[in-house]
């Protein structure tokens, strides 16, 4: 993990760490969902920049500016470790975020690339994401550094379809089919891994599983990131005598830059848990 110059969370007794999770909106709740599953005995602060999304069509400078403001807020609220759940923010602004952070920062691209590299036998992988993530070539760089050839494919229509709730809808299936046919064409026919390089895509996993070539393994960067965070925090399975402690519900607190009510409604669908404690925040430009 890159040293951010902040306190090393691995050396602290983070029996119950406070983990800050940042995303452009509600999509990052798929990452929070995976984190809560793997690290239930933690406190979570989630920041969704719902007033300024989508990030996927914005420039690196704008995304970095927004993200740095948000992570300052999470640190002021007590985050001891930051997870950048947003693929676009990780791809475009991870260096700026790390430079501005007092605490350790984990993005989603490296864990996703690691998992894809481990899963690929053919050493050829397809990555799908927003326009901005794909144009940044962040996944390409991370995978080529692991000797994996990459075909990148922007799938900008999938985010609005998921937000519409059309996760198992014929229109979404048709759109995804067009994207994947193109992604797995020509030199990418031998690709044996599909990386879901966007917060929203885990909700489409059953649909994508159905339409992706059957030999392809799907790597969900939300899951890979949660594994990585658990590893970084050196969280090991508890002995059976302490299992009850592990079952203590995680504490979740949310910040949204647009309406708290809207966040609650939409967030519950992405998190798969009730989203209750939401505060509206107004970040000064
Ligand atoms: N969170 C973004 C990502 O993972 C998708 C939504 C957006 O464009 O803001 O790339």
mmCIF file of C-alpha atoms and ligand atoms in Angstrom:
data_model
loop_
_atom_site.group_PDB
_atom_site.id
_atom_site.type_symbol
_atom_site.label_atom_id
_atom_site.label_comp_id
_atom_site.label_asym_id
_atom_site.label_seq_id
_atom_site.Cartn_x
_atom_site.Cartn_y
_atom_site.Cartn_z
ATOM 1 C CA UNK A 1 0.000 0.000 0.000
ATOM 2 C CA UNK A 2 1.300 3.474 -0.796
ATOM 3 C CA UNK A 3 2.449 5.391 2.227
ATOM 4 C CA UNK A 4 0.433 8.585 2.437
ATOM 5 C CA UNK A 5 2.558 10.087 5.188
ATOM 6 C CA UNK A 6 -0.385 9.655 7.578
ATOM 7 C CA UNK A 7 -0.587 7.344 10.579
ATOM 8 C CA UNK A 8 -0.112 3.710 9.637
ATOM 9 C CA UNK A 9 -3.471 2.076 10.335
ATOM 10 C CA UNK A 10 -1.919 -1.364 10.314
ATOM 11 C CA UNK A 11 0.077 -0.587 13.439
ATOM 12 C CA UNK A 12 -2.916 0.677 15.400
ATOM 13 C CA UNK A 13 -5.298 -1.544 17.228
ATOM 14 C CA UNK A 14 -8.113 -1.129 14.773
ATOM 15 C CA UNK A 15 -10.362 -3.652 16.405
ATOM 16 C CA UNK A 16 -13.208 -1.379 15.417
ATOM 17 C CA UNK A 17 -11.858 1.020 12.815
ATOM 18 C CA UNK A 18 -13.709 4.013 11.414
ATOM 19 C CA UNK A 19 -13.622 3.575 7.661
ATOM 20 C CA UNK A 20 -14.518 6.458 5.350
ATOM 21 C CA UNK A 21 -15.998 5.457 2.001
ATOM 22 C CA UNK A 22 -16.222 7.988 -0.802
ATOM 23 C CA UNK A 23 -18.246 7.869 -4.009
ATOM 24 C CA UNK A 24 -19.824 10.237 -6.505
ATOM 25 C CA UNK A 25 -23.276 9.063 -5.362
ATOM 26 C CA UNK A 26 -25.117 5.922 -4.305
ATOM 27 C CA UNK A 27 -23.173 3.475 -6.513
ATOM 28 C CA UNK A 28 -20.343 3.171 -3.981
ATOM 29 C CA UNK A 29 -22.838 1.529 -1.633
ATOM 30 C CA UNK A 30 -22.021 -1.683 -3.537
ATOM 31 C CA UNK A 31 -18.493 -1.305 -2.157
ATOM 32 C CA UNK A 32 -19.824 -0.476 1.317
ATOM 33 C CA UNK A 33 -22.029 -3.572 1.093
ATOM 34 C CA UNK A 34 -18.954 -5.730 0.420
ATOM 35 C CA UNK A 35 -16.980 -3.971 3.180
ATOM 36 C CA UNK A 36 -19.758 -4.521 5.730
ATOM 37 C CA UNK A 37 -19.884 -8.171 4.733
ATOM 38 C CA UNK A 38 -16.134 -8.711 5.169
ATOM 39 C CA UNK A 39 -15.558 -6.250 8.028
ATOM 40 C CA UNK A 40 -18.780 -6.076 10.059
ATOM 41 C CA UNK A 41 -17.134 -4.864 13.247
ATOM 42 C CA UNK A 42 -16.316 -1.378 12.007
ATOM 43 C CA UNK A 43 -17.862 2.057 11.938
ATOM 44 C CA UNK A 44 -18.490 3.405 8.463
ATOM 45 C CA UNK A 45 -18.812 6.964 7.230
ATOM 46 C CA UNK A 46 -20.066 7.099 3.652
ATOM 47 C CA UNK A 47 -19.938 10.234 1.512
ATOM 48 C CA UNK A 48 -22.023 10.357 -1.681
ATOM 49 C CA UNK A 49 -21.526 13.476 -3.793
ATOM 50 C CA UNK A 50 -25.041 13.181 -5.189
ATOM 51 C CA UNK A 51 -25.352 16.886 -6.053
ATOM 52 C CA UNK A 52 -22.414 16.729 -8.446
ATOM 53 C CA UNK A 53 -22.661 13.274 -10.010
ATOM 54 C CA UNK A 54 -22.070 11.785 -12.501
ATOM 55 C CA UNK A 55 -18.286 11.882 -12.296
ATOM 56 C CA UNK A 56 -17.980 9.479 -15.241
ATOM 57 C CA UNK A 57 -18.310 12.231 -17.826
ATOM 58 C CA UNK A 58 -16.160 14.855 -16.057
ATOM 59 C CA UNK A 59 -12.524 15.925 -16.392
ATOM 60 C CA UNK A 60 -9.738 14.740 -14.104
ATOM 61 C CA UNK A 61 -9.260 18.232 -12.632
ATOM 62 C CA UNK A 62 -12.942 18.555 -11.696
ATOM 63 C CA UNK A 63 -13.151 15.048 -10.230
ATOM 64 C CA UNK A 64 -9.954 15.617 -8.191
ATOM 65 C CA UNK A 65 -11.299 18.925 -6.861
ATOM 66 C CA UNK A 66 -14.619 17.374 -5.800
ATOM 67 C CA UNK A 67 -13.012 14.260 -4.336
ATOM 68 C CA UNK A 68 -10.477 16.154 -2.229
ATOM 69 C CA UNK A 69 -13.268 18.268 -0.668
ATOM 70 C CA UNK A 70 -15.216 15.127 0.164
ATOM 71 C CA UNK A 71 -12.326 13.234 1.731
ATOM 72 C CA UNK A 72 -11.476 16.256 3.909
ATOM 73 C CA UNK A 73 -15.027 16.066 5.220
ATOM 74 C CA UNK A 74 -14.688 12.337 5.939
ATOM 75 C CA UNK A 75 -11.439 12.938 7.830
ATOM 76 C CA UNK A 76 -12.996 15.763 9.865
ATOM 77 C CA UNK A 77 -15.732 13.300 10.818
ATOM 78 C CA UNK A 78 -13.134 10.834 12.096
ATOM 79 C CA UNK A 79 -12.278 8.495 9.208
ATOM 80 C CA UNK A 80 -9.062 6.598 10.001
ATOM 81 C CA UNK A 81 -8.819 4.949 6.614
ATOM 82 C CA UNK A 82 -10.338 5.993 3.300
ATOM 83 C CA UNK A 83 -11.756 3.747 0.615
ATOM 84 C CA UNK A 84 -12.313 5.445 -2.731
ATOM 85 C CA UNK A 85 -15.252 3.356 -3.920
ATOM 86 C CA UNK A 86 -15.743 5.372 -7.094
ATOM 87 C CA UNK A 87 -13.859 3.836 -10.009
ATOM 88 C CA UNK A 88 -13.824 7.165 -11.845
ATOM 89 C CA UNK A 89 -12.390 9.063 -8.852
ATOM 90 C CA UNK A 90 -9.812 6.324 -8.290
ATOM 91 C CA UNK A 91 -8.832 6.256 -11.952
ATOM 92 C CA UNK A 92 -8.587 10.028 -12.367
ATOM 93 C CA UNK A 93 -7.653 11.401 -8.988
ATOM 94 C CA UNK A 94 -6.095 8.815 -6.646
ATOM 95 C CA UNK A 95 -2.721 10.597 -6.550
ATOM 96 C CA UNK A 96 -4.349 13.950 -5.728
ATOM 97 C CA UNK A 97 -6.527 12.330 -3.070
ATOM 98 C CA UNK A 98 -3.517 10.622 -1.461
ATOM 99 C CA UNK A 99 -1.521 13.843 -1.522
ATOM 100 C CA UNK A 100 -4.385 15.633 0.267
ATOM 101 C CA UNK A 101 -5.052 12.902 2.843
ATOM 102 C CA UNK A 102 -3.681 12.482 6.365
ATOM 103 C CA UNK A 103 -4.795 8.861 6.467
ATOM 104 C CA UNK A 104 -4.247 5.781 4.334
ATOM 105 C CA UNK A 105 -6.201 5.707 1.059
ATOM 106 C CA UNK A 106 -7.275 2.576 -0.835
ATOM 107 C CA UNK A 107 -8.756 2.833 -4.334
ATOM 108 C CA UNK A 108 -10.643 0.209 -6.320
ATOM 109 C CA UNK A 109 -8.413 -0.127 -9.396
ATOM 110 C CA UNK A 110 -5.410 -1.946 -7.902
ATOM 111 C CA UNK A 111 -7.490 -4.564 -6.028
ATOM 112 C CA UNK A 112 -9.570 -5.144 -9.174
ATOM 113 C CA UNK A 113 -6.441 -5.493 -11.313
ATOM 114 C CA UNK A 114 -4.888 -7.903 -8.812
ATOM 115 C CA UNK A 115 -7.980 -10.099 -8.750
ATOM 116 C CA UNK A 116 -8.217 -10.049 -12.557
ATOM 117 C CA UNK A 117 -4.569 -10.981 -12.950
ATOM 118 C CA UNK A 118 -4.962 -13.888 -10.517
ATOM 119 C CA UNK A 119 -8.081 -15.133 -12.323
ATOM 120 C CA UNK A 120 -6.763 -14.909 -15.903
ATOM 121 C CA UNK A 121 -5.087 -17.878 -17.535
ATOM 122 C CA UNK A 122 -5.082 -16.422 -21.045
ATOM 123 C CA UNK A 123 -3.529 -13.171 -19.719
ATOM 124 C CA UNK A 124 -6.216 -11.253 -21.611
ATOM 125 C CA UNK A 125 -8.851 -9.295 -19.798
ATOM 126 C CA UNK A 126 -11.796 -7.028 -20.668
ATOM 127 C CA UNK A 127 -12.504 -4.000 -18.450
ATOM 128 C CA UNK A 128 -15.782 -2.066 -18.575
ATOM 129 C CA UNK A 129 -16.404 1.296 -16.907
ATOM 130 C CA UNK A 130 -17.483 4.898 -17.391
ATOM 131 C CA UNK A 131 -16.113 7.034 -20.216
ATOM 132 C CA UNK A 132 -13.740 8.815 -17.841
ATOM 133 C CA UNK A 133 -12.408 5.606 -16.250
ATOM 134 C CA UNK A 134 -11.795 3.999 -19.642
ATOM 135 C CA UNK A 135 -10.196 7.129 -21.164
ATOM 136 C CA UNK A 136 -7.828 7.394 -18.193
ATOM 137 C CA UNK A 137 -6.441 3.887 -18.987
ATOM 138 C CA UNK A 138 -5.876 3.402 -15.247
ATOM 139 C CA UNK A 139 -6.971 -0.260 -15.425
ATOM 140 C CA UNK A 140 -4.858 -0.782 -18.548
ATOM 141 C CA UNK A 141 -1.747 0.510 -16.768
ATOM 142 C CA UNK A 142 -2.447 -1.568 -13.656
ATOM 143 C CA UNK A 143 -3.041 -4.744 -15.692
ATOM 144 C CA UNK A 144 -0.189 -4.292 -18.154
ATOM 145 C CA UNK A 145 2.120 -3.895 -15.156
ATOM 146 C CA UNK A 146 0.979 -7.445 -14.284
ATOM 147 C CA UNK A 147 1.638 -8.700 -17.831
ATOM 148 C CA UNK A 148 -2.033 -8.873 -18.725
ATOM 149 C CA UNK A 149 -3.298 -7.578 -22.098
ATOM 150 C CA UNK A 150 -6.403 -5.415 -21.800
ATOM 151 C CA UNK A 151 -9.389 -4.470 -23.917
ATOM 152 C CA UNK A 152 -11.197 -1.490 -22.411
ATOM 153 C CA UNK A 153 -14.807 -0.658 -23.183
ATOM 154 C CA UNK A 154 -16.764 2.356 -21.964
ATOM 155 C CA UNK A 155 -20.406 1.490 -21.159
ATOM 156 C CA UNK A 156 -21.884 4.891 -20.264
ATOM 157 C CA UNK A 157 -25.545 3.837 -20.613
ATOM 158 C CA UNK A 158 -25.325 1.254 -17.841
ATOM 159 C CA UNK A 159 -25.153 3.750 -14.937
ATOM 160 C CA UNK A 160 -28.463 5.511 -15.745
ATOM 161 C CA UNK A 161 -30.145 2.152 -16.424
ATOM 162 C CA UNK A 162 -29.090 0.829 -13.015
ATOM 163 C CA UNK A 163 -30.176 4.059 -11.327
ATOM 164 C CA UNK A 164 -33.548 3.659 -13.018
ATOM 165 C CA UNK A 165 -33.778 0.285 -11.275
ATOM 166 C CA UNK A 166 -33.695 -1.606 -14.579
ATOM 167 C CA UNK A 167 -31.263 -4.201 -13.357
ATOM 168 C CA UNK A 168 -33.047 -7.152 -14.948
ATOM 169 C CA UNK A 169 -34.798 -5.436 -17.821
ATOM 170 C CA UNK A 170 -34.844 -6.351 -21.529
ATOM 171 C CA UNK A 171 -33.567 -2.897 -22.510
ATOM 172 C CA UNK A 172 -30.589 -3.191 -20.151
ATOM 173 C CA UNK A 173 -29.924 -6.694 -21.432
ATOM 174 C CA UNK A 174 -29.931 -5.471 -25.027
ATOM 175 C CA UNK A 175 -27.638 -2.543 -24.248
ATOM 176 C CA UNK A 176 -25.247 -4.744 -22.264
ATOM 177 C CA UNK A 177 -25.218 -7.313 -25.090
ATOM 178 C CA UNK A 178 -24.163 -4.664 -27.590
ATOM 179 C CA UNK A 179 -21.369 -3.478 -25.279
ATOM 180 C CA UNK A 180 -20.092 -6.971 -24.456
ATOM 181 C CA UNK A 181 -20.247 -8.205 -28.067
ATOM 182 C CA UNK A 182 -18.028 -5.315 -28.997
ATOM 183 C CA UNK A 183 -15.771 -5.748 -25.954
ATOM 184 C CA UNK A 184 -15.168 -9.456 -26.579
ATOM 185 C CA UNK A 185 -14.608 -9.076 -30.352
ATOM 186 C CA UNK A 186 -11.439 -9.485 -32.460
ATOM 187 C CA UNK A 187 -8.279 -9.728 -30.348
ATOM 188 C CA UNK A 188 -10.301 -9.904 -27.107
ATOM 189 C CA UNK A 189 -12.004 -13.178 -28.020
ATOM 190 C CA UNK A 190 -9.512 -15.021 -25.848
ATOM 191 C CA UNK A 191 -10.106 -12.793 -22.856
ATOM 192 C CA UNK A 192 -11.179 -14.936 -19.911
ATOM 193 C CA UNK A 193 -11.934 -12.243 -17.314
ATOM 194 C CA UNK A 194 -14.420 -9.372 -17.277
ATOM 195 C CA UNK A 195 -13.621 -6.621 -14.752
ATOM 196 C CA UNK A 196 -16.602 -4.619 -13.503
ATOM 197 C CA UNK A 197 -14.843 -1.251 -13.310
ATOM 198 C CA UNK A 198 -17.781 0.828 -12.075
ATOM 199 C CA UNK A 199 -19.665 0.999 -8.797
ATOM 200 C CA UNK A 200 -23.007 0.311 -10.451
ATOM 201 C CA UNK A 201 -22.115 -2.851 -12.330
ATOM 202 C CA UNK A 202 -22.187 -5.332 -9.403
ATOM 203 C CA UNK A 203 -25.983 -4.914 -9.465
ATOM 204 C CA UNK A 204 -25.906 -6.176 -13.044
ATOM 205 C CA UNK A 205 -23.802 -9.231 -12.216
ATOM 206 C CA UNK A 206 -26.568 -11.822 -12.791
ATOM 207 C CA UNK A 207 -27.469 -10.218 -16.126
ATOM 208 C CA UNK A 208 -23.826 -9.896 -17.216
ATOM 209 C CA UNK A 209 -23.160 -13.491 -16.161
ATOM 210 C CA UNK A 210 -25.962 -14.574 -18.470
ATOM 211 C CA UNK A 211 -24.692 -12.724 -21.522
ATOM 212 C CA UNK A 212 -20.889 -12.797 -21.129
ATOM 213 C CA UNK A 213 -19.100 -15.714 -22.858
ATOM 214 C CA UNK A 214 -19.458 -18.734 -20.565
ATOM 215 C CA UNK A 215 -15.684 -19.220 -20.100
ATOM 216 C CA UNK A 216 -15.329 -15.710 -18.652
ATOM 217 C CA UNK A 217 -14.804 -15.077 -14.930
ATOM 218 C CA UNK A 218 -16.394 -11.893 -13.617
ATOM 219 C CA UNK A 219 -14.232 -9.814 -11.281
ATOM 220 C CA UNK A 220 -16.151 -7.371 -9.164
ATOM 221 C CA UNK A 221 -13.786 -4.627 -7.993
ATOM 222 C CA UNK A 222 -16.099 -3.882 -5.032
ATOM 223 C CA UNK A 223 -15.514 -7.409 -3.676
ATOM 224 C CA UNK A 224 -11.785 -7.340 -4.443
ATOM 225 C CA UNK A 225 -11.432 -3.997 -2.658
ATOM 226 C CA UNK A 226 -13.255 -5.212 0.451
ATOM 227 C CA UNK A 227 -10.924 -8.244 0.570
ATOM 228 C CA UNK A 228 -7.947 -5.937 0.275
ATOM 229 C CA UNK A 229 -9.132 -3.615 3.031
ATOM 230 C CA UNK A 230 -9.726 -6.580 5.349
ATOM 231 C CA UNK A 231 -6.230 -7.809 4.564
ATOM 232 C CA UNK A 232 -4.692 -4.368 5.133
ATOM 233 C CA UNK A 233 -6.432 -4.176 8.489
ATOM 234 C CA UNK A 234 -5.230 -7.695 9.217
ATOM 235 C CA UNK A 235 -8.720 -8.834 10.026
ATOM 236 C CA UNK A 236 -8.726 -12.551 10.551
ATOM 237 C CA UNK A 237 -11.659 -14.823 11.298
ATOM 238 C CA UNK A 238 -12.472 -14.672 14.995
ATOM 239 C CA UNK A 239 -12.369 -17.768 17.188
ATOM 240 C CA UNK A 240 -15.887 -19.238 17.623
ATOM 241 C CA UNK A 241 -16.054 -17.905 21.205
ATOM 242 C CA UNK A 242 -15.917 -14.348 19.833
ATOM 243 C CA UNK A 243 -18.278 -14.825 16.910
ATOM 244 C CA UNK A 244 -21.071 -13.035 18.790
ATOM 245 C CA UNK A 245 -18.891 -9.924 18.893
ATOM 246 C CA UNK A 246 -18.462 -10.091 15.127
ATOM 247 C CA UNK A 247 -22.202 -10.195 14.692
ATOM 248 C CA UNK A 248 -22.513 -6.777 16.325
ATOM 249 C CA UNK A 249 -24.066 -4.641 13.619
ATOM 250 C CA UNK A 250 -21.743 -2.219 11.869
ATOM 251 C CA UNK A 251 -22.519 1.448 12.531
ATOM 252 C CA UNK A 252 -23.291 3.297 9.322
ATOM 253 C CA UNK A 253 -23.480 7.056 8.873
ATOM 254 C CA UNK A 254 -24.064 8.721 5.522
ATOM 255 C CA UNK A 255 -23.397 12.159 4.074
ATOM 256 C CA UNK A 256 -25.005 13.293 0.828
ATOM 257 C CA UNK A 257 -24.592 16.580 -1.020
ATOM 258 C CA UNK A 258 -28.110 16.359 -2.505
ATOM 259 C CA UNK A 259 -31.368 15.499 -0.718
ATOM 260 C CA UNK A 260 -31.011 13.118 2.239
ATOM 261 C CA UNK A 261 -34.458 11.681 1.532
ATOM 262 C CA UNK A 262 -33.569 10.820 -2.046
ATOM 263 C CA UNK A 263 -30.337 9.224 -0.867
ATOM 264 C CA UNK A 264 -32.207 7.053 1.646
ATOM 265 C CA UNK A 265 -34.654 5.815 -0.953
ATOM 266 C CA UNK A 266 -32.157 4.978 -3.648
ATOM 267 C CA UNK A 267 -29.399 3.931 -1.248
ATOM 268 C CA UNK A 268 -31.396 1.105 0.301
ATOM 269 C CA UNK A 269 -31.551 -0.590 -3.100
ATOM 270 C CA UNK A 270 -27.790 -0.376 -3.623
ATOM 271 C CA UNK A 271 -26.808 -1.306 -0.066
ATOM 272 C CA UNK A 272 -29.348 -4.049 0.488
ATOM 273 C CA UNK A 273 -29.784 -2.680 4.043
ATOM 274 C CA UNK A 274 -31.879 0.180 5.367
ATOM 275 C CA UNK A 275 -30.130 3.515 4.877
ATOM 276 C CA UNK A 276 -31.200 5.613 7.844
ATOM 277 C CA UNK A 277 -28.685 8.021 9.314
ATOM 278 C CA UNK A 278 -28.210 10.453 6.400
ATOM 279 C CA UNK A 279 -26.999 14.038 6.793
ATOM 280 C CA UNK A 280 -27.086 16.584 4.025
ATOM 281 C CA UNK A 281 -23.764 18.412 3.595
ATOM 282 C CA UNK A 282 -23.075 21.468 1.537
ATOM 283 C CA UNK A 283 -19.443 21.546 0.456
ATOM 284 C CA UNK A 284 -18.193 25.026 -0.304
ATOM 285 C CA UNK A 285 -16.710 25.327 -3.808
HETATM 286 N N1 LIG B 1 -19.218 5.956 -9.244
HETATM 287 C C1 LIG B 1 -18.916 6.033 -10.661
HETATM 288 C C2 LIG B 1 -17.843 4.976 -10.993
HETATM 289 O O1 LIG B 1 -17.661 4.001 -10.307
HETATM 290 C C3 LIG B 1 -20.157 5.828 -11.527
HETATM 291 C C4 LIG B 1 -21.165 6.958 -11.417
HETATM 292 C C5 LIG B 1 -20.656 8.295 -11.897
HETATM 293 O O2 LIG B 1 -20.345 8.440 -13.102
HETATM 294 O O3 LIG B 1 -20.553 9.204 -11.069
HETATM 295 O O4 LIG B 1 -17.158 5.130 -11.976
#
